[in-house]
PDB file of C-alpha atoms in Angstrom:
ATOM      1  CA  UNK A   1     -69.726 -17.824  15.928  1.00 48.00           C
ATOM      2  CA  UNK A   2     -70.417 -14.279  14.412  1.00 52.00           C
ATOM      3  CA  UNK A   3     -72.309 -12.380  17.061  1.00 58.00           C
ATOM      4  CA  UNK A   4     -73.072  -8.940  16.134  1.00 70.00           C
ATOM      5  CA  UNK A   5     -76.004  -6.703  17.916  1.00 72.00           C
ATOM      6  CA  UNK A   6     -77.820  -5.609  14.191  1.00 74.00           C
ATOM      7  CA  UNK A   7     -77.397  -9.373  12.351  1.00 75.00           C
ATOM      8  CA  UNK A   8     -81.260 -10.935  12.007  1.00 75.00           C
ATOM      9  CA  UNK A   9     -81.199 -13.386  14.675  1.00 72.00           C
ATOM     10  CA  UNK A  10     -78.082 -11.981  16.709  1.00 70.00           C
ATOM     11  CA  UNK A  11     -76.166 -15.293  15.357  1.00 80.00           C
ATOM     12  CA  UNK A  12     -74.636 -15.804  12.052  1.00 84.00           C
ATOM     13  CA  UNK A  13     -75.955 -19.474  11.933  1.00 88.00           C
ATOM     14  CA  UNK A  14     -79.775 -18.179  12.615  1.00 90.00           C
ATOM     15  CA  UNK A  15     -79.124 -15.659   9.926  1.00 92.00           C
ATOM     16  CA  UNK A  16     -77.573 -17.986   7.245  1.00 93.00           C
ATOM     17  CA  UNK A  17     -80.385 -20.826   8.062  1.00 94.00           C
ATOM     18  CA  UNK A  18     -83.448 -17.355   7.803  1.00 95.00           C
ATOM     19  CA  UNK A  19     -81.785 -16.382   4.824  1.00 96.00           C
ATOM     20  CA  UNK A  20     -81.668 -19.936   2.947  1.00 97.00           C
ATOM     21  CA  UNK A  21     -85.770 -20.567   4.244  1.00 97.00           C
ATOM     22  CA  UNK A  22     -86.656 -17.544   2.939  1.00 98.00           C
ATOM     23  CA  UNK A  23     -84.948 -18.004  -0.541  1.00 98.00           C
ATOM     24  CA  UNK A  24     -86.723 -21.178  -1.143  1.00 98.00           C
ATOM     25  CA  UNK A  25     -90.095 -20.077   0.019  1.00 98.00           C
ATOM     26  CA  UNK A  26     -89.673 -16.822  -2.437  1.00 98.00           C
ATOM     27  CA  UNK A  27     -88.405 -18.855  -5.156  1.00 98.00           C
ATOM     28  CA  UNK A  28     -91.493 -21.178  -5.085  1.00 98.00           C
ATOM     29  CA  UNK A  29     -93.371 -17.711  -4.942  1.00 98.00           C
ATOM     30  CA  UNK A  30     -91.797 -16.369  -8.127  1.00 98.00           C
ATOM     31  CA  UNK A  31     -92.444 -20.047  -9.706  1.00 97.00           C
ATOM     32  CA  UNK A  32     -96.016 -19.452  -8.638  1.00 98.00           C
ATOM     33  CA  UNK A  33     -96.554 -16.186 -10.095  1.00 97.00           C
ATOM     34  CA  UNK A  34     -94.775 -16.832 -13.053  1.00 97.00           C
ATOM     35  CA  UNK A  35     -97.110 -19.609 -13.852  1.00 97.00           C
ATOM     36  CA  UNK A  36    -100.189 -16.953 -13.367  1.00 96.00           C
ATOM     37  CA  UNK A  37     -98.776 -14.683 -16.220  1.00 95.00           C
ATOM     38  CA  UNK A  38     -97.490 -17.739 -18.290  1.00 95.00           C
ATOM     39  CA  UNK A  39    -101.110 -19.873 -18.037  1.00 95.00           C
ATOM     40  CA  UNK A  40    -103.094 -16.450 -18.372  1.00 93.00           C
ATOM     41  CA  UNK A  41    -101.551 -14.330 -20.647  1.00 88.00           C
ATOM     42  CA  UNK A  42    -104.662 -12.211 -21.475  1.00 89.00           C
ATOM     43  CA  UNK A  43    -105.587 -11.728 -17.702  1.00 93.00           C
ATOM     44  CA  UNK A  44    -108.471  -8.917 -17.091  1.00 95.00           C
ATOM     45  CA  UNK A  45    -109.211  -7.288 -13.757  1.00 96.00           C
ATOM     46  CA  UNK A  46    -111.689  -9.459 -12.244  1.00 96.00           C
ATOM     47  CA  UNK A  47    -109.888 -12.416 -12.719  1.00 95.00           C
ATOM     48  CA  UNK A  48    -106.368 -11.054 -11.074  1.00 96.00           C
ATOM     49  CA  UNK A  49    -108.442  -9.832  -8.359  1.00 96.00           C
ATOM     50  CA  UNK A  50    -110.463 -12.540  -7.834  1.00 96.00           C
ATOM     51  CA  UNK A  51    -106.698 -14.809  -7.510  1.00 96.00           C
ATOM     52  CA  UNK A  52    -105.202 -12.649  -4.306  1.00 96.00           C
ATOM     53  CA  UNK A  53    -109.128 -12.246  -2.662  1.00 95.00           C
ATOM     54  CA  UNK A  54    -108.926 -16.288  -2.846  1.00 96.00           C
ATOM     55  CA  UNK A  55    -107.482 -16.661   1.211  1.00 96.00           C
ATOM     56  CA  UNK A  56    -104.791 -19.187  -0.050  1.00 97.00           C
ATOM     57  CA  UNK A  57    -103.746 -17.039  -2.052  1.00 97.00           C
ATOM     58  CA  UNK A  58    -103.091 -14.313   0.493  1.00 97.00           C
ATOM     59  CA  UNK A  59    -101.940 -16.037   2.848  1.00 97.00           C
ATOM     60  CA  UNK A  60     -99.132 -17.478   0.926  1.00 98.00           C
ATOM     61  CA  UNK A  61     -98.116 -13.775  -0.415  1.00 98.00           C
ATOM     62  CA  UNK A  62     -98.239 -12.986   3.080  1.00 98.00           C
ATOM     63  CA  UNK A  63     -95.441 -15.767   3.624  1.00 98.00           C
ATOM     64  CA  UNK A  64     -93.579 -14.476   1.132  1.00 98.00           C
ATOM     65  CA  UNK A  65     -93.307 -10.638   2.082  1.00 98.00           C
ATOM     66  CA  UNK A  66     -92.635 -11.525   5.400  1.00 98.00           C
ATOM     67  CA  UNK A  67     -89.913 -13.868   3.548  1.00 98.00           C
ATOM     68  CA  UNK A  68     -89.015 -11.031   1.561  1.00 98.00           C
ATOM     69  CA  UNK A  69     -88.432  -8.587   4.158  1.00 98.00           C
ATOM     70  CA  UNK A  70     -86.282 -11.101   6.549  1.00 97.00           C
ATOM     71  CA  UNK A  71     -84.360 -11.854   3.139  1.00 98.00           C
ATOM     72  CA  UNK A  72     -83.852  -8.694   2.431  1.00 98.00           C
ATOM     73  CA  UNK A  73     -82.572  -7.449   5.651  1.00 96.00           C
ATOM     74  CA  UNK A  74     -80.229  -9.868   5.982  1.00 96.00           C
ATOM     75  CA  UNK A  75     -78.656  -9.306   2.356  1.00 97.00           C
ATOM     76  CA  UNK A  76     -78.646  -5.629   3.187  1.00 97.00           C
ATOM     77  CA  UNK A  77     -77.277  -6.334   6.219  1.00 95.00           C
ATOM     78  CA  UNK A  78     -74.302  -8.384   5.100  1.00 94.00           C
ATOM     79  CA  UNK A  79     -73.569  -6.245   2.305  1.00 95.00           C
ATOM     80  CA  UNK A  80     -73.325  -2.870   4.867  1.00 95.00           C
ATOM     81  CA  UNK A  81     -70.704  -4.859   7.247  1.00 92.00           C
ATOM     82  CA  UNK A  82     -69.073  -5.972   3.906  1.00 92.00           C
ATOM     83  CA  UNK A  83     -68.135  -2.673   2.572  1.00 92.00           C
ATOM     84  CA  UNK A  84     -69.393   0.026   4.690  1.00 94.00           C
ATOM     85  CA  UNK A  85     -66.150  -0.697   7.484  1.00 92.00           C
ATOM     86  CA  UNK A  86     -63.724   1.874   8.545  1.00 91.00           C
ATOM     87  CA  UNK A  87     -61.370   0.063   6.157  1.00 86.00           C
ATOM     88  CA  UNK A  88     -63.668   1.692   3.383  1.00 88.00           C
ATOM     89  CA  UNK A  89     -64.999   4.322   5.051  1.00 91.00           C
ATOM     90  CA  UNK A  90     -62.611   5.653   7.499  1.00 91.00           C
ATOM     91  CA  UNK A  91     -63.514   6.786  11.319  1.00 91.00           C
ATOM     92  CA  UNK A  92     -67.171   7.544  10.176  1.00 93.00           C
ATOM     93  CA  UNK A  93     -67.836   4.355   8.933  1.00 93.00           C
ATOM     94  CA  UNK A  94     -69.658   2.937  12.285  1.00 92.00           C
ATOM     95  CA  UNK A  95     -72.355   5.943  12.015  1.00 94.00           C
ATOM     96  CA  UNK A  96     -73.024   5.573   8.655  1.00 96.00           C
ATOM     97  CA  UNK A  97     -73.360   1.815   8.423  1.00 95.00           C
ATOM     98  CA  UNK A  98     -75.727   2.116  11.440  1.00 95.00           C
ATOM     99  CA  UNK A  99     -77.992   5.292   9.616  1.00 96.00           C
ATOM    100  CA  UNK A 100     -77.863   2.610   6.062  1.00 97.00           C
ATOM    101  CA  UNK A 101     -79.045  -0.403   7.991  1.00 96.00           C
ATOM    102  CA  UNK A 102     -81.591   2.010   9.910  1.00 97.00           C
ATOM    103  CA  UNK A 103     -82.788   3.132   6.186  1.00 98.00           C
ATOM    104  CA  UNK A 104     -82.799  -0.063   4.894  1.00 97.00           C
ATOM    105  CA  UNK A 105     -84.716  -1.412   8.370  1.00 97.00           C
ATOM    106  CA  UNK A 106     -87.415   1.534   7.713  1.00 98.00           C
ATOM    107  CA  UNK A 107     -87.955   0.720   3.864  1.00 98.00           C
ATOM    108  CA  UNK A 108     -88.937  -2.744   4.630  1.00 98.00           C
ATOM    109  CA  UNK A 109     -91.105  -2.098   7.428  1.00 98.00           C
ATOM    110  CA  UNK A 110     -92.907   0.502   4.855  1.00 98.00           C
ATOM    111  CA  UNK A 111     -92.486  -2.247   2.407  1.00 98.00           C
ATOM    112  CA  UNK A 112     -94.239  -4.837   4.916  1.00 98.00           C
ATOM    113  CA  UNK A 113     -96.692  -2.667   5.759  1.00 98.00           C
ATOM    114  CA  UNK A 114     -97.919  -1.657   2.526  1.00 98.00           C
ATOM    115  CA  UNK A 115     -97.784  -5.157   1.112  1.00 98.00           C
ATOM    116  CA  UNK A 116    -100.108  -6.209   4.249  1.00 98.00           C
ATOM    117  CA  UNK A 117    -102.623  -3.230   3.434  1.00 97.00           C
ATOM    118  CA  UNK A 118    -102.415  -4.325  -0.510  1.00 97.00           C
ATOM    119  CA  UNK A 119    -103.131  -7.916   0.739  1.00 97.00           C
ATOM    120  CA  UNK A 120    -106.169  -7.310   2.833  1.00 96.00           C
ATOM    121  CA  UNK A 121    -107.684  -4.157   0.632  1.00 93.00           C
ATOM    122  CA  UNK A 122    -108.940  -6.802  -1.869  1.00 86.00           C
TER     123      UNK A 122
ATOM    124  CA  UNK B   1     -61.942  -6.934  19.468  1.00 58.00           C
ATOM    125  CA  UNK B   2     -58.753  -7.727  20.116  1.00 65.00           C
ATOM    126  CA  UNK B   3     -56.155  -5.806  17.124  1.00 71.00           C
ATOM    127  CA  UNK B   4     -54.069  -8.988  16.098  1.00 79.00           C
ATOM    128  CA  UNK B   5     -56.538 -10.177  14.483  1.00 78.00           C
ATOM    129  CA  UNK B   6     -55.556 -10.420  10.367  1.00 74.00           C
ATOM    130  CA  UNK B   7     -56.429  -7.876   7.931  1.00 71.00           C
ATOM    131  CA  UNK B   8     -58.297  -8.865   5.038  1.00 66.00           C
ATOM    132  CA  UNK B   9     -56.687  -9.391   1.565  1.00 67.00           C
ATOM    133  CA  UNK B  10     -57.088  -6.323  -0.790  1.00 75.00           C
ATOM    134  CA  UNK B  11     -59.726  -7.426  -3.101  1.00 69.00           C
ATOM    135  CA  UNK B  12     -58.458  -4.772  -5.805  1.00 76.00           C
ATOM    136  CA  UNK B  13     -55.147  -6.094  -6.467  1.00 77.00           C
ATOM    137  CA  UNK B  14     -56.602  -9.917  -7.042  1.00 76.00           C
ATOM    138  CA  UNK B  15     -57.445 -10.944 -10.500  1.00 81.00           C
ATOM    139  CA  UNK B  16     -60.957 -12.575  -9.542  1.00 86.00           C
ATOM    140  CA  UNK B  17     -62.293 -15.976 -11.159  1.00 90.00           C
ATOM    141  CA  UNK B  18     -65.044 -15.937 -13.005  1.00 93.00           C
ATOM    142  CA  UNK B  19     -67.184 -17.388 -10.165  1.00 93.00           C
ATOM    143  CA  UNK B  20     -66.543 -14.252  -8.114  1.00 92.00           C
ATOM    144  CA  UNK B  21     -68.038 -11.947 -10.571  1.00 94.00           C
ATOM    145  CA  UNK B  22     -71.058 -13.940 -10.653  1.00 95.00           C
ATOM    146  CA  UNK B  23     -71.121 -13.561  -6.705  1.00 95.00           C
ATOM    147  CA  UNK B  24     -70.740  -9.555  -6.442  1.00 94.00           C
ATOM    148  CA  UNK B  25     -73.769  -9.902  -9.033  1.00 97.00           C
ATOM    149  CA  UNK B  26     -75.598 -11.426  -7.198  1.00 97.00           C
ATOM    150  CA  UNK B  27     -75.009  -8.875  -4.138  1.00 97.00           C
ATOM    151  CA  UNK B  28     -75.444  -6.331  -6.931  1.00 98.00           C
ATOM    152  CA  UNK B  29     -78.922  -7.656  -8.247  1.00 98.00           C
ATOM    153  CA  UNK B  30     -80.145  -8.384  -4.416  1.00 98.00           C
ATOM    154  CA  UNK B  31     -79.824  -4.384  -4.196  1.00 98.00           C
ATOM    155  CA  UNK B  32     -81.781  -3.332  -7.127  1.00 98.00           C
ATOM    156  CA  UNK B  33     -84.090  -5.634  -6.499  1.00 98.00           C
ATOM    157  CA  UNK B  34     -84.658  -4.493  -3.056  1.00 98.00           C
ATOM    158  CA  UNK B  35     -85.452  -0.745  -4.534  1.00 98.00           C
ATOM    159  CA  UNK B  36     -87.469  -2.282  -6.863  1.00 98.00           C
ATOM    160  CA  UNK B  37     -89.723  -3.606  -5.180  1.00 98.00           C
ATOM    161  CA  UNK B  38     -91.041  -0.091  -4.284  1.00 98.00           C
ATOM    162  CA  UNK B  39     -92.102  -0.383  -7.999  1.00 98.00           C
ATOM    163  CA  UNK B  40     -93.558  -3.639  -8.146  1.00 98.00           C
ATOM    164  CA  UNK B  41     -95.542  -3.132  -4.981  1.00 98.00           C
ATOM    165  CA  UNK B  42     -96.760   0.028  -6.421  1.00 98.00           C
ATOM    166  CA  UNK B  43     -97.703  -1.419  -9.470  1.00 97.00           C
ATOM    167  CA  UNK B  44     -99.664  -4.420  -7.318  1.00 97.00           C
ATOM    168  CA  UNK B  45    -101.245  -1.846  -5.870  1.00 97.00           C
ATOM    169  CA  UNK B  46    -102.696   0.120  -8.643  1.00 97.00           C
ATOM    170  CA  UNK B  47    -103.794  -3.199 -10.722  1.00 96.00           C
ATOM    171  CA  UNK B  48    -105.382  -4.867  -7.900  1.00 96.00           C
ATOM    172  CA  UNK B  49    -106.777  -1.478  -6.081  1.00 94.00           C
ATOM    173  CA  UNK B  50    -109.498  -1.045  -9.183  1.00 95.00           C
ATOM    174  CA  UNK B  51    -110.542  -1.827 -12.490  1.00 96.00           C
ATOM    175  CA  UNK B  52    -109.099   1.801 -13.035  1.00 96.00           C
ATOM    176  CA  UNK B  53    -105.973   1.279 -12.129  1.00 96.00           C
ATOM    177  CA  UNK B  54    -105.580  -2.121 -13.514  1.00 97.00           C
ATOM    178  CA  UNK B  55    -106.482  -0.579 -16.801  1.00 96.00           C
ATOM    179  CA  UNK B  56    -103.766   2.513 -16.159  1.00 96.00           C
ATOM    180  CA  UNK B  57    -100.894  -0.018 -15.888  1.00 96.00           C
ATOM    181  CA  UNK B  58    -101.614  -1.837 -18.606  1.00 95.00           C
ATOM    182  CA  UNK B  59    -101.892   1.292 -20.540  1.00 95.00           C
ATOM    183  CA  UNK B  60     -98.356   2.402 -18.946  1.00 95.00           C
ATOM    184  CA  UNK B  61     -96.849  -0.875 -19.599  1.00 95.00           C
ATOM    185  CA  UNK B  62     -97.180   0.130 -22.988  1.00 95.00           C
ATOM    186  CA  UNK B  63     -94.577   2.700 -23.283  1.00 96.00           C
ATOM    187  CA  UNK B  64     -90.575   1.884 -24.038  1.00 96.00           C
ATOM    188  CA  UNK B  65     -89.282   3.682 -20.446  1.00 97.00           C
ATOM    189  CA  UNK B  66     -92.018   1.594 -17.891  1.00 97.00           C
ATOM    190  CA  UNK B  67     -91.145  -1.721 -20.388  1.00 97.00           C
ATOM    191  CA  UNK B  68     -87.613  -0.977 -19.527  1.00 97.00           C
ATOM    192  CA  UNK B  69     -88.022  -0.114 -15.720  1.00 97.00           C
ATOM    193  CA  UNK B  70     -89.480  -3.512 -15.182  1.00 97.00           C
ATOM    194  CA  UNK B  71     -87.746  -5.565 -17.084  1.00 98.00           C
ATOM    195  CA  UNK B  72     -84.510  -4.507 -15.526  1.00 98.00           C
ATOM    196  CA  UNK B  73     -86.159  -4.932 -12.115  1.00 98.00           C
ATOM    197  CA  UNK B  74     -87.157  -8.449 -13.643  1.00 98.00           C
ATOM    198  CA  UNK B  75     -84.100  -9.489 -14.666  1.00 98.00           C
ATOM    199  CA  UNK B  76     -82.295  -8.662 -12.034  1.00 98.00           C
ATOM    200  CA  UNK B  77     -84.620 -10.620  -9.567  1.00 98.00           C
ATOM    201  CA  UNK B  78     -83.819 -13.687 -12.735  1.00 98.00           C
ATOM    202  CA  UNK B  79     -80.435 -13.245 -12.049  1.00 98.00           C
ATOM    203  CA  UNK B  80     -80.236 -13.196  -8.404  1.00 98.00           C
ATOM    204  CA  UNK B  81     -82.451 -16.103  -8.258  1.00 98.00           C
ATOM    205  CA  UNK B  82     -80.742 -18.630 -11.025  1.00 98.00           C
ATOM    206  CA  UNK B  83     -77.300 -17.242  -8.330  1.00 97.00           C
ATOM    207  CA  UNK B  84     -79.365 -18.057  -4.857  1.00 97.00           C
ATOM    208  CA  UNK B  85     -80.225 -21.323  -6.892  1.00 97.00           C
ATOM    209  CA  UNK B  86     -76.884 -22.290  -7.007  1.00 97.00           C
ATOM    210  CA  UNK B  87     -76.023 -21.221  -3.801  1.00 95.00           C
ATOM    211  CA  UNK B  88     -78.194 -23.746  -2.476  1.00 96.00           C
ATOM    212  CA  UNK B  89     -76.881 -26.503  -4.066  1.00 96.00           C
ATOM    213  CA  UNK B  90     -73.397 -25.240  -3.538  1.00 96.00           C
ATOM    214  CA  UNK B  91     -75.019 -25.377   0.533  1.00 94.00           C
ATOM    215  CA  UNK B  92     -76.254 -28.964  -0.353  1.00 95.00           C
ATOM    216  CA  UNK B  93     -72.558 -29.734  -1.461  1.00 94.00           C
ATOM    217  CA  UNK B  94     -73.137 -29.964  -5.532  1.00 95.00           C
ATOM    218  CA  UNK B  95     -70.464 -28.046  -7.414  1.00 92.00           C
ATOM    219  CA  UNK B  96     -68.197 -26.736  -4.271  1.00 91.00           C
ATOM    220  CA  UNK B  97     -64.590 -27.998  -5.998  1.00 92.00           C
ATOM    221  CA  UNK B  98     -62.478 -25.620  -7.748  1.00 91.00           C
ATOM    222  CA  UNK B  99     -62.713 -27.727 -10.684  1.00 93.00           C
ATOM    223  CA  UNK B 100     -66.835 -27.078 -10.541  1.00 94.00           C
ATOM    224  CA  UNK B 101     -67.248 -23.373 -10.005  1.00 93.00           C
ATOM    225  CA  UNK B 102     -66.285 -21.718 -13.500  1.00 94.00           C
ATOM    226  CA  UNK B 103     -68.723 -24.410 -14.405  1.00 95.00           C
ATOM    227  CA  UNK B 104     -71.960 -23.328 -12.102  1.00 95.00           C
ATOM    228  CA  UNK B 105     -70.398 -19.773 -12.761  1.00 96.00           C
ATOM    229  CA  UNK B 106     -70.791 -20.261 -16.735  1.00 97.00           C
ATOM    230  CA  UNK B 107     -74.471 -22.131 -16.075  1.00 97.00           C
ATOM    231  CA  UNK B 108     -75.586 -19.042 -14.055  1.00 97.00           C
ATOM    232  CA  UNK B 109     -74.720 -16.412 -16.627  1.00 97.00           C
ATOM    233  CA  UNK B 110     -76.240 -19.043 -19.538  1.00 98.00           C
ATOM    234  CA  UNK B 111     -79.511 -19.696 -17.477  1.00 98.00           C
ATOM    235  CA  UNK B 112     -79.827 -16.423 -16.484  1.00 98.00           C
ATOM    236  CA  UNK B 113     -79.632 -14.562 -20.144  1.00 98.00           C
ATOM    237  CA  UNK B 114     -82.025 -17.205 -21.330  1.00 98.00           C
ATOM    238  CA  UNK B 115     -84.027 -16.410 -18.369  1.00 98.00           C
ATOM    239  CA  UNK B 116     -83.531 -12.625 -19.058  1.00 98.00           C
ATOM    240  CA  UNK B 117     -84.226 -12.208 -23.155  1.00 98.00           C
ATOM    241  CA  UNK B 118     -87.171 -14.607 -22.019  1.00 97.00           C
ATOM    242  CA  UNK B 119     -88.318 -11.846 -20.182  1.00 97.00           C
ATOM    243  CA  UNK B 120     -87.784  -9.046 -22.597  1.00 97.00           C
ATOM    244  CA  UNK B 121     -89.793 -11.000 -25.125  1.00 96.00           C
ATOM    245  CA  UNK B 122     -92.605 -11.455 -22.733  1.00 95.00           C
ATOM    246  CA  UNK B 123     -92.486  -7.705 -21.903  1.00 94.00           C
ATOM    247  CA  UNK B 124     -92.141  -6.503 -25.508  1.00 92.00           C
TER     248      UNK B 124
END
């Protein structure tokens, strides 16, 4: 079992079943929104608005940052143990694949947090 | 961690199959798509915050550069998703054999250039 103090859910099975949950959830996401542009193709302001006030609506792109942010971390996450090892790196590679993941852990908590205040602004 | 453990094959002295390309892709797209989001949530922002701002990116989205930006952010996220596609039904055990993955290899680059002129037509 891969055990590893910064991985998602401390447990490479957690992380592998987060990371497949997520995918599907953003994929129906991205089939949802690409639906929007395709049925509406001359969309004004009031009616795009009026789509992400509707609760469902929010609610579900709530789902899907919150997706997007566990998704994310964990890609990030395997990439930095992937290639960011003292076999790449040398002796500094522990402190700088711990100051990547901590950048990559404070973008998406900026990213969550903005995406919430977008949300609920409408 | 005990120091017997073996060392790991170096990757730049294998000729990789097609199907590996398509995987580092996929790691590659996942990154730009996860700095570009920063864009699309700003541009989310500014069309849904007013009628200004929804007017202002529509205005933007007409020039060559923002067209650009977004559809490379766009068809990255294509990409990575017709890969994470396949990954799940490599996960649901379609297409694992050796025989099958220059196949779902060749069906990911096909889908996802369809996917991605698709795009550049809609943005242009």
């Amino acid at each position: 079992m891969v055990t590893n103090v910064t991985s998602f859910g401390r447990s490479g099975l957690y992380d592998w079943v987060v990371q497949r949950i997520s995918a599907v959830i953003l994929l129906i996401y991205i089939l949802f929104l690409a639906y929007i542009f395709i049925s509406r193709p001359d969309m004004q302001y009031q009616e795009w608005r009026a789509l992400f006030a509707n609760n469902a609506i929010r609610i579900f792109s709530l789902v899907a940052l919150l997706s997007l942010c566990a998704h994310a971390w964990i890609g990030m996450w395997t990439i930095a143990t992937d290639y960011l090892t003292p076999k790449m790196l040398g002796a500094s590679a522990n402190k700088v694949r711990f100051g990547f993941e901590l950048l990559c852990l404070l973008i998406l908590f900026v990213y969550f947090v903005w995406g919430v205040q977008i949300l609920w602004s409408i | 961690m005990k120091d017997n453990r073996p060392v790991n094959l170096d990757i730049s002295t294998i000729s990789l199959p097609l199907a590996a390309y398509t995987s580092i892709t996929h790691r590659v797209s996942g990154v730009i798509v996860f700095v570009g989001i920063a864009i699309l949530l700003w541009i989310f922002n500014t069309s849904l915050g007013s009628e200004e701002g929804f007017n202002q990116i529509k205005e933007a989205m007409t020039s060559p550069i923002a067209k650009f930006v977004v559809w490379g952010i766009l068809s990255a996220l294509a990409y990575h998703m017709v890969a994470g596609i396949k990954h799940l039904l490599m996960d649901s055990g379609i297409g694992e054999t050796k025989e099958a993955a220059p196949v779902g290899a060749k069906i990911t680059i096909f889908l996802s250039l369809v996917l991605i002129i698709a795009l550049g037509v809609w943005i242009w």
